Coordinates of C-alpha atoms in Angstrom, one line a residue:
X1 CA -3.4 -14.8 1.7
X2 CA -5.8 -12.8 0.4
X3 CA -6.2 -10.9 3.7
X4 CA -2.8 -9.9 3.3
X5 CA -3.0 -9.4 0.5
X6 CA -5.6 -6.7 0.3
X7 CA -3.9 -5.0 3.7
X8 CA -0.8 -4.2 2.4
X9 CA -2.6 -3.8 -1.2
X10 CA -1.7 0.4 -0.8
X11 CA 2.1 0.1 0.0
X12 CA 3.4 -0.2 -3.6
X13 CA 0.7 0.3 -5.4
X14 CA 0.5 3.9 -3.8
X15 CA 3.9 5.0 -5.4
X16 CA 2.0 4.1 -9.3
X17 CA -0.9 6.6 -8.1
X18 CA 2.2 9.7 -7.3
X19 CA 3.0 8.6 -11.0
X20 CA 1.4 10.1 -14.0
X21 CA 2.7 7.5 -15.8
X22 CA 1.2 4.9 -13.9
X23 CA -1.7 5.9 -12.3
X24 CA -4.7 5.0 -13.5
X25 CA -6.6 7.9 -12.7
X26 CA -6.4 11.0 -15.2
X27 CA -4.9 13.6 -12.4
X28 CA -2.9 12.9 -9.1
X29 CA -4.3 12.2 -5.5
X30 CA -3.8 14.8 -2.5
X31 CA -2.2 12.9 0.6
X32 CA -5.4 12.7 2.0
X33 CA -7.8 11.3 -0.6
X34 CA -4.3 8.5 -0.3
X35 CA -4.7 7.6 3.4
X36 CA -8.6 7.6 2.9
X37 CA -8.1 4.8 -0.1
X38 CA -5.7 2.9 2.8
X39 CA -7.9 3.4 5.2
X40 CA -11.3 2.4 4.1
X41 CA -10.8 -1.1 3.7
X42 CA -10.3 -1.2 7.5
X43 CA -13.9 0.6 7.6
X44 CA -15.2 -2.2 4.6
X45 CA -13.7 -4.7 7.7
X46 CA -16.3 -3.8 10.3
X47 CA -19.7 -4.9 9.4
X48 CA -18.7 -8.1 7.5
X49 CA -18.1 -10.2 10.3
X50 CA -21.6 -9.1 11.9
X51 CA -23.1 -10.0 9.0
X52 CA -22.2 -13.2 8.8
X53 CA -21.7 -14.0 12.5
X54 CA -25.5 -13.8 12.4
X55 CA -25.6 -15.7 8.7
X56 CA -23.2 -18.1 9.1
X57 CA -25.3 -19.7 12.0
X58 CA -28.3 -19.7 9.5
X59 CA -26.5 -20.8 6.2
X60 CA -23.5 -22.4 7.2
X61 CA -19.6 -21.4 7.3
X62 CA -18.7 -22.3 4.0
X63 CA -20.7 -20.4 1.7
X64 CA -20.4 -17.6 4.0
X65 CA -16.4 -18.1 3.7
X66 CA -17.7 -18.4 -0.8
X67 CA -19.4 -14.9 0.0
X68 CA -16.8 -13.7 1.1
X69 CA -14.3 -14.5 -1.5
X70 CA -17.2 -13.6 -4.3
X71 CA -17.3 -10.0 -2.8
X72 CA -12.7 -9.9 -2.4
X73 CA -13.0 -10.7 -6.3
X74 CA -15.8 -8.6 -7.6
X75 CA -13.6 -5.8 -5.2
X76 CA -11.2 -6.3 -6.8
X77 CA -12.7 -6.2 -10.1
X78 CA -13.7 -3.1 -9.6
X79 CA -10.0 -1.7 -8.3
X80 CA -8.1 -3.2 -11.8
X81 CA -10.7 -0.9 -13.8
X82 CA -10.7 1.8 -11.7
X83 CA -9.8 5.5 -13.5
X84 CA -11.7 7.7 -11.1
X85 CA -11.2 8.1 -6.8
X86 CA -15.1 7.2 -6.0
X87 CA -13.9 3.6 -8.0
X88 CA -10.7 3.0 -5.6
X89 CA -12.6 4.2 -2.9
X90 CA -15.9 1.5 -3.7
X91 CA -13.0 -1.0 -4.7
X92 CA -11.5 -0.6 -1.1
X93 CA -14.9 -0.8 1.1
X94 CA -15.8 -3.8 -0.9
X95 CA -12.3 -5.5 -0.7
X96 CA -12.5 -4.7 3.2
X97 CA -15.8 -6.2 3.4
X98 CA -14.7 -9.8 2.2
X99 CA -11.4 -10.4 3.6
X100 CA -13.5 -9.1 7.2
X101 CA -16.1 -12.0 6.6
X102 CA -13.0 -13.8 5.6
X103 CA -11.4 -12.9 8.6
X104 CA -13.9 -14.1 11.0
X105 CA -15.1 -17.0 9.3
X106 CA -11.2 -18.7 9.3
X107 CA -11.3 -18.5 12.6
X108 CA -14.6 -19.9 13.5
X109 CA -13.7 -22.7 10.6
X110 CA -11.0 -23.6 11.5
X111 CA -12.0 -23.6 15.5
X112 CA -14.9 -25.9 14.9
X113 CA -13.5 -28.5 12.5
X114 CA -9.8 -29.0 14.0
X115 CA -8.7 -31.6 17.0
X116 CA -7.4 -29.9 19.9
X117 CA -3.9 -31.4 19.4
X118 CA -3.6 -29.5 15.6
X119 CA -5.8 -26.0 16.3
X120 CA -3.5 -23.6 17.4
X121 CA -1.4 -24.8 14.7
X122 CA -4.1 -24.3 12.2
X123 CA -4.9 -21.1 14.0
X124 CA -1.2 -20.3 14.0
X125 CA -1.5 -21.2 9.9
X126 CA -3.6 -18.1 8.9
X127 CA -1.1 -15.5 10.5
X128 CA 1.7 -16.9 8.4
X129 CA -0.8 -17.1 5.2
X130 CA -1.6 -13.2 6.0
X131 CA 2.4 -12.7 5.8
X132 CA 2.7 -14.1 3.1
X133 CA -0.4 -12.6 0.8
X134 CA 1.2 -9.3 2.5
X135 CA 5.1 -10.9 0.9
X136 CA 2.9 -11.3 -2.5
X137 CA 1.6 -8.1 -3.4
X138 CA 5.2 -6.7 -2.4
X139 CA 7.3 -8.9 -4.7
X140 CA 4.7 -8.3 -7.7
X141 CA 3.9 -4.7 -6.9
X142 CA 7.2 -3.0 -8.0
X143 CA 8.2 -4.6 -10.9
X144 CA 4.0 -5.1 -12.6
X145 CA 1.6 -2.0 -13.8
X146 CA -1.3 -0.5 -11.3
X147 CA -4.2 -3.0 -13.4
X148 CA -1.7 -6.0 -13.3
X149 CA -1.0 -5.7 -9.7
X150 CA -4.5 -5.4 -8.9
X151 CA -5.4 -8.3 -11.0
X152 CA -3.0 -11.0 -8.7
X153 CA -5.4 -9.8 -6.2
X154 CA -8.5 -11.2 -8.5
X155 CA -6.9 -14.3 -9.3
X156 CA -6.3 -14.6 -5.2
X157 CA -9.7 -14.4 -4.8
X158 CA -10.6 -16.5 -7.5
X159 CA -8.3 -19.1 -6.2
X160 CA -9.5 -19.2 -2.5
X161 CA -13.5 -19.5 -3.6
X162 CA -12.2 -22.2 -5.6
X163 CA -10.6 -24.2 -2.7
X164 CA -13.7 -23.5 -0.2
X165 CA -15.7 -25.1 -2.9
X166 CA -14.1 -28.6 -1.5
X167 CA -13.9 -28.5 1.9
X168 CA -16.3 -29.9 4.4
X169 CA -18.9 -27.9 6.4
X170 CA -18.6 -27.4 9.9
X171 CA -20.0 -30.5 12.5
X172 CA -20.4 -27.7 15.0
X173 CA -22.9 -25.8 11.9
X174 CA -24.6 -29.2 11.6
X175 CA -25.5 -29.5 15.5
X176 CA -26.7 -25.8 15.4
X177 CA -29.2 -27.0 12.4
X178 CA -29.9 -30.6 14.2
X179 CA -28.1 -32.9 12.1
X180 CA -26.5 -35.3 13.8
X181 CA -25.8 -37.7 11.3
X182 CA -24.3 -34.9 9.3
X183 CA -22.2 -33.9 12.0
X184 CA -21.1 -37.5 12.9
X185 CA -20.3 -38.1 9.1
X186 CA -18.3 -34.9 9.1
X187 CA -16.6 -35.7 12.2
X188 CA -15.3 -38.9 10.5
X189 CA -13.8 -37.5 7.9
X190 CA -11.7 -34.8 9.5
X191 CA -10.5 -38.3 11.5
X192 CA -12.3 -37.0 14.8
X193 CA -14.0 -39.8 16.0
X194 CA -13.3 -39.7 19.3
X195 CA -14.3 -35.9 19.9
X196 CA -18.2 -37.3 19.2
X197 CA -18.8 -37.3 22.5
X198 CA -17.3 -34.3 23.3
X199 CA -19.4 -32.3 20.7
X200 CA -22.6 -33.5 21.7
X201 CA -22.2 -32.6 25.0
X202 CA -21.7 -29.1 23.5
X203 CA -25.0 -29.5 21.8
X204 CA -26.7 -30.0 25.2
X205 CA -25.1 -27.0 26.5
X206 CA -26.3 -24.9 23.7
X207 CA -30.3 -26.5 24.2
X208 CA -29.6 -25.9 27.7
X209 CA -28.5 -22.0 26.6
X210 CA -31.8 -21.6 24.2
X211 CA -33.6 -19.6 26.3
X212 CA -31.9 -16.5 26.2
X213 CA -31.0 -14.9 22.8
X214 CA -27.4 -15.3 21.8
X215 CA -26.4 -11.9 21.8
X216 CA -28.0 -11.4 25.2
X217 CA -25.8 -14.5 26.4
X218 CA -22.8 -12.8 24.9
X219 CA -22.8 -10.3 27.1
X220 CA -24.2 -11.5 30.3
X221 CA -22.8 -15.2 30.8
X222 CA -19.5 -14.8 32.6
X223 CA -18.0 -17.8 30.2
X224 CA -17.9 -15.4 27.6
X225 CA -18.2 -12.1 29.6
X226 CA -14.8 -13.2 29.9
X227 CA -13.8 -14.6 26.9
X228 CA -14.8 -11.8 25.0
X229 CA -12.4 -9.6 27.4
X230 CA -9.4 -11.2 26.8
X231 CA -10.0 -11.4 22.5
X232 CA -11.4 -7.9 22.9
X233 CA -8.5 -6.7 24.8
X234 CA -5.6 -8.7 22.6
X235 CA -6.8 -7.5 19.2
X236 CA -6.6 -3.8 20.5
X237 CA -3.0 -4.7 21.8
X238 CA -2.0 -6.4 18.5
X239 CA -1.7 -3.4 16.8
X240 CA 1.4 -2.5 18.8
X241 CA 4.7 -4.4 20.0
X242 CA 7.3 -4.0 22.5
X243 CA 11.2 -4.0 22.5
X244 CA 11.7 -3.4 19.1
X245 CA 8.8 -0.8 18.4
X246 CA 11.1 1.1 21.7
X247 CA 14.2 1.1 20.0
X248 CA 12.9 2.5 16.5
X249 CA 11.5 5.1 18.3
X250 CA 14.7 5.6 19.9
X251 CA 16.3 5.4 16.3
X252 CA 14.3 8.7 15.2
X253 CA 14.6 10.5 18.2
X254 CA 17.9 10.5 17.9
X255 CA 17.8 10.9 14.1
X256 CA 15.7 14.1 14.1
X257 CA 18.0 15.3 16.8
X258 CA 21.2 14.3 16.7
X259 CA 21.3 12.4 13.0
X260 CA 22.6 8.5 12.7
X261 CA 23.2 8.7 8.7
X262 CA 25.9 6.1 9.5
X263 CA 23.5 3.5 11.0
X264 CA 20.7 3.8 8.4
X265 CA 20.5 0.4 8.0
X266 CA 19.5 0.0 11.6
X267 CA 15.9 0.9 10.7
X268 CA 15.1 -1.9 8.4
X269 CA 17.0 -4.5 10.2
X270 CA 15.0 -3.7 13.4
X271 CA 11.7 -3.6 11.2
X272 CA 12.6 -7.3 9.9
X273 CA 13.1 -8.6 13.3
X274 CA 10.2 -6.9 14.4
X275 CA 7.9 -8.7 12.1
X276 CA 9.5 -11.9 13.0
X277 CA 8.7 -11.7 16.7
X278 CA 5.0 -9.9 15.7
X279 CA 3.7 -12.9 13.6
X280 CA 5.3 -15.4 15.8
X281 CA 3.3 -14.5 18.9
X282 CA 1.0 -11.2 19.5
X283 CA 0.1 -11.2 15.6
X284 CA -0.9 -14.8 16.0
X285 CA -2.3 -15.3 19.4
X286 CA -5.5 -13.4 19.5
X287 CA -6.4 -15.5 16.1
X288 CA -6.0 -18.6 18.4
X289 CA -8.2 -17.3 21.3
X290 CA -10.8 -16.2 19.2
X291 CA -11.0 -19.9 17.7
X292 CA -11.2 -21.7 21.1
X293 CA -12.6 -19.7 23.7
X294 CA -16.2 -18.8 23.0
X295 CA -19.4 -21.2 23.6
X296 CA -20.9 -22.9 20.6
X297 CA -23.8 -20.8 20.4
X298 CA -22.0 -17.5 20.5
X299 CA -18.9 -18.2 18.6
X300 CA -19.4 -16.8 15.2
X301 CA -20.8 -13.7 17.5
X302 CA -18.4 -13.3 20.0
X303 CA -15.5 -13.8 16.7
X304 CA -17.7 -11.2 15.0
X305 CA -17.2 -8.2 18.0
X306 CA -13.3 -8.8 18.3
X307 CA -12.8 -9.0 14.7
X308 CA -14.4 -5.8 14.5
X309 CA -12.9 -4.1 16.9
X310 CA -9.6 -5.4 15.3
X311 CA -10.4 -3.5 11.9
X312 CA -11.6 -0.6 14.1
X313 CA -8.2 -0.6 16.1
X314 CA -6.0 -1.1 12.3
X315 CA -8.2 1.8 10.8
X316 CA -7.7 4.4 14.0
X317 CA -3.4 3.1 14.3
X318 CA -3.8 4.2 10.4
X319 CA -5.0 7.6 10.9
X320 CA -3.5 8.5 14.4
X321 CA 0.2 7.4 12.6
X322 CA 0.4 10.1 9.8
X323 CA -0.8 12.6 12.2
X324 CA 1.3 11.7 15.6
X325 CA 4.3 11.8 13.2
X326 CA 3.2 15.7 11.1
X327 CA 2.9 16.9 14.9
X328 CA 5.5 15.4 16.8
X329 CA 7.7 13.0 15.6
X330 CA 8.1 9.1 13.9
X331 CA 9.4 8.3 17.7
X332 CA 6.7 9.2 19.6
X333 CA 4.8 6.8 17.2
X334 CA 7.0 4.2 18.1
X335 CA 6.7 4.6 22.0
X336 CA 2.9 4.8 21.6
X337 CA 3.6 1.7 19.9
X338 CA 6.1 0.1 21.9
X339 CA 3.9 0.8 25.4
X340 CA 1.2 -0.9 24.0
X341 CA 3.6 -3.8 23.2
X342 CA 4.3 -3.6 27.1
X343 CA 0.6 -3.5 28.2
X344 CA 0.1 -6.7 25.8
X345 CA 2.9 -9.1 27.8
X346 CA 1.4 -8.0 30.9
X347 CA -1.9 -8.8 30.1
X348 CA -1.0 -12.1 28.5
X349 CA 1.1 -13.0 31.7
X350 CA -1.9 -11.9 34.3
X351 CA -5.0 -12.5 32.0
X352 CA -4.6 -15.1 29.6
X353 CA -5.4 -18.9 30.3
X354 CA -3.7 -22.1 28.9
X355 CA -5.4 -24.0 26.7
X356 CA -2.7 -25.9 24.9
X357 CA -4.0 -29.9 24.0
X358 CA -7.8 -29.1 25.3
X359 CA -11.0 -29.5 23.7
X360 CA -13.3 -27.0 23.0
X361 CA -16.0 -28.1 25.9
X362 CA -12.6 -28.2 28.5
X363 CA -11.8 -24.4 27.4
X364 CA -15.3 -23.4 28.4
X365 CA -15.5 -25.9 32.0
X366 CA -11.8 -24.0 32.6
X367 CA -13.1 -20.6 31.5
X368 CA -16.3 -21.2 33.7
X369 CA -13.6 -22.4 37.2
X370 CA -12.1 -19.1 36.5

């Protein structure tokens, strides 16, 4: 939730800043100092989940996932005291920088410690938690000050280091460091007996994968030469979504031409049902693949790179937006949109594999056949 959370943090908390009533700060903001606070927490995004896809494999996931939420709540410590721009703009890099550890540590988490019969649900999970951190700061936003608002963001933070404090380390983290009894006792209590086997014989694949370094392997093995294609690829084309994102963009092509006042609801029902269809597949799916489809010994790396270039992609769809609309139109935005919507299903179709009810080590033998 946090993630969400801190996303859609600038949507009504921006209107307080155009208020001298509200704002915090002592004058008002130009347009661009605003999309430059919106945008940096996509920038804050990139380097977190290189820093700990190389940690976490060091230290473990959970107290990189504790890091994480330490640096979301000191962010956002920072952002409910804020009264000058170089504080909302350190408050935004920060905040970016945990919920991107964040980010990439849920899905290497929850990858390593869930069954094959429960992870996509558990990987489905986080998309519907980001929807609803995003639901959050838009029900408390209007109706609470600029410092309160900001402060349910604390108390988020405060809330999610506290649950990470009980829950288990990875068994894939305990292989990486040798411990198989740790590993075996962590396997029993997630109730995974039966995948012992299954995780050891991951173990010998990664001794077997030792002597190359793991970036190196990254990029040369064709396992995940080819996994990191498709997460690459589907983060770039989440940003964007078909059908619907066409027929808004035929909405205000019409509307700057022609005028619809007497449809104006059209807009927001299309935008709802748009959202719908977005976290129920393409705003879900590449959070899946990125969980299941890399080798143990790359994983946190390979998560690292598509996570990045997802904050990369959400940070450049930021920018381009205000500018496509100034110079041409809110349609063309849409089309841009709605094509890459079109290039998603196609690559999901051609590209993608299956890997509903398989284990880890039967994604990477299917991935390696392919």
């Amino acid at each position: 939730m946090i993630i969400g959370f801190s996303v859609s943090w600038a949507g009504p908390i921006f209107p307080k800043l155009r208020d001298p009533d509200q704002s915090p700060l002592p004058y008002l903001l130009t347009e661009i100092e605003m999309s430059l606070i919106a945008s940096f927490t996509y920038i804050g995004g990139i380097p977190g989940p290189f820093i700990m896809g190389w940690l976490s494999n060091i230290y473990g996931r959970k107290p990189c996932l504790i890091v994480g939420g330490v640096l979301a709540g000191l962010a956002y410590v920072i952002l409910v005291w804020s009264n000058n721009l170089a504080m909302l703009y350190c408050g935004r890099l920060l905040v970016g920088l945990g919920v991107g550890i964040i980010a990439v540590m849920n899905l290497v988490y929850i990858g390593e410690i869930a069954s094959s019969n429960i992870r996509g649900i558990l990987l489905s999970a986080l998309g519907i938690f980001t929807t609803c951190g995003s639901l959050l700061i838009y029900a408390v936003g209007p109706f609470l000050s600029y410092s309160y608002a900001s402060s349910v963001g604390l108390a988020t933070s405060l809330v999610f280091i506290l649950c990470v404090m009980f829950i288990p380390e990875s068994p894939i983290f305990h292989i990486l460091e040798d411990n198989e009894v740790k590993a075996r006792d962590n396997l029993k209590d997630l109730g995974r007996e039966d995948d012992i086997d299954n995780i050891l014989q991951s173990k010998i694949e990664y001794i077997n994968s030792t002597n190359k370094k793991d970036w190196i392997e990254l990029f040369t093995l064709r396992t995940n030469k080819k996994s990191l294609l498709i997460v690459v690829v589907m983060n770039i084309l989440q940003h964007g979504s078909g059908i619907l994102a066409l027929l808004l963009g035929v909405y205000f092509y019409l509307d700057d031409y022609s005028g619809l006042n007497q449809v104006n609801w059209l807009p927001l029902a299309l935008l709802i049902i748009f959202f719908i269809g977005y976290d129920a597949g393409i705003g879900i799916v590449p959070n899946v693949l990125i969980g299941e489809m890399f080798t143990m010994n790359v994983r946190s790396k390979g998560s690292a790179v598509a996570l990045a270039v997802s904050w990369l992609s959400g940070f450049l769809v930021t920018v381009a937006y205000g500018a496509i609309v100034e110079h041409v139109g809110s349609y063309a935005a849409f089309w841009f949109f709605s094509s890459t919507g079109l290039i998603s299903c196609l690559f999901t179709i051609f590209c993608i594999p299956e890997t509903k009810g398989k284990s880890l080590l039967e994604v990477q033998d299917m991935l390696k056949k392919n």
